[in-house]
Amino acid sequence: MKLGFIGAGNMGGAILRGYLASGRIQHKDVFVCGRDLDKLEKLCTELGVNPCQNISELMDACNVIMLGVKPNMFPEIMPQVAEKYSSDKILVSMAAGVTIESISGFVGKEAKIVRVMPNTPAMVNEAMTSVSRNKNVDDEQFVSVFDIFQSIGKAEEVEEQLIHCVIGVSGSSPAYTYMYIDALAEAAVKNGMNKEQATIFAAQSVLGAAKMVLETGVDPVQLRINVCSPGGTTIEAVKTLQEKGFSELVEAGFQAAVDKSRLMSK
Ligand SMILES: NC(=O)C1=CN([C@@H]2O[C@H](COP(=O)(O)OP(=O)(O)OC[C@H]3O[C@@H](n4cnc5c(N)ncnc54)[C@H](O)[C@@H]3O)[C@@H](O)[C@H]2O)C=CC1
Ligand SMILES: O=C(O)[C@@H]1CCC=N1
């Protein structure tokens, strides 16, 4: 595989770093182009991958091309991608609100397109990614792309229509989790801990709780109950959070991201 990134910012860059770290691709087989040429040179020197001067050069060099630009850049980049697209290439878009159909509109309906919704924990090999394809991508080609996302965390194939839900539950959700960690740490600071130590206590507790869910398979509701000793401290916290509408608040945040994703796709 010759893998290209058109745009390697927060998300594309996290995938790039995570995949290189997995050791499943050689640095010489990775190509990147970006808008800011100084930043591009710096990134490519740091990671030992190939900088491309423009999209045309990258398209010539690669057979799997990650579209890592913001959704509003698609009208600018896609004509350049389309000019060099050939049937041996697969386009992989990570953009929120940009449908497979709209990408086909630029490149042609025979184009091989995979749409993914990853998240930035890709950088530490803990991404959650949904992967969807159009009918032009055969199983072998799909597996080669799926493998990229499996190597940087967990990946699941889903129907494209589920992507709005994926954005709410995993694409955007690291942001809400950081809010939770920060709020917890700030509360600890108010009770005498320094911020650095408080952040470690809060973040490690989130990491441990998430691992318990994934590794034991026990329902999070039961795991919550297991922490609540009768007449103890946790039940007081749980009752207070319930009374103050914790679940409703999380759902409202999720729904706002989902609604925006739907709106962007129109
Ligand atoms: N940041 C996140 O947590 C997630 C982002 N995404 C999607 O990933 C995409 C990128 O988002 P971010 O990485 O956050 O944005 P970003 O702004 O950090 O990165 C965008 C990159 O595109 C490059 N770029 C802009 N115009 C270009 C051009 N004409 N040619 C080549 N490169 C160009 C920029 O230099 C920059 O490196 C978006 O479509 C977003 O919807 C998806 C899931 C999560
Ligand atoms: O905020 C955004 O639009 C992107 C998509 C999911 C996470 N970040």
Coordinates of N, CA and C in Angstrom, one line a residue, residues 13 48 72 74 113 132-133 154 168 171 198 206-207 213 222-223 227 236 242:
G13 N -3.4 13.7 11.2 CA -2.1 13.5 11.9 C -2.2 12.4 12.9
G48 N 9.6 11.0 9.2 CA 10.3 10.2 8.2 C 9.4 9.8 7.1
N72 N -15.4 22.0 4.7 CA -15.6 23.1 3.8 C -14.5 23.2 2.7
F74 N -13.6 20.6 0.8 CA -13.9 19.6 -0.2 C -14.1 20.2 -1.6
I113 N -14.9 4.4 -2.7 CA -14.9 5.4 -1.6 C -15.2 4.7 -0.2
S132 N -17.4 2.7 6.6 CA -18.5 2.4 5.7 C -17.9 2.5 4.3
R133 N -18.5 1.7 3.4 CA -18.0 1.7 2.0 C -19.1 1.8 1.0
K154 N -10.0 0.5 18.0 CA -11.1 -0.4 17.6 C -11.8 0.1 16.4
G168 N -21.9 11.4 17.4 CA -22.4 11.7 18.8 C -21.8 10.8 19.9
G171 N -17.1 10.1 17.7 CA -16.3 11.1 17.0 C -16.1 12.3 17.8
A198 N -4.5 16.2 40.4 CA -6.0 16.0 40.3 C -6.3 15.4 38.9
V206 N -11.2 7.5 34.8 CA -12.0 7.3 33.5 C -11.4 6.1 32.7
L207 N -10.1 6.1 32.6 CA -9.4 5.0 31.9 C -9.8 3.6 32.5
V213 N -15.5 -1.7 31.6 CA -16.7 -1.9 30.7 C -16.3 -2.8 29.6
Q222 N -24.6 -2.1 36.2 CA -24.2 -3.0 37.3 C -22.8 -2.6 37.9
L223 N -21.9 -2.2 37.0 CA -20.6 -1.7 37.5 C -20.8 -0.5 38.4
V227 N -19.9 -0.1 42.7 CA -19.1 0.9 43.4 C -19.8 1.5 44.6
E236 N -24.3 8.7 47.3 CA -24.7 10.1 47.5 C -24.4 10.9 46.2
Q242 N -27.9 12.2 39.4 CA -29.2 11.8 38.8 C -30.2 13.0 39.0

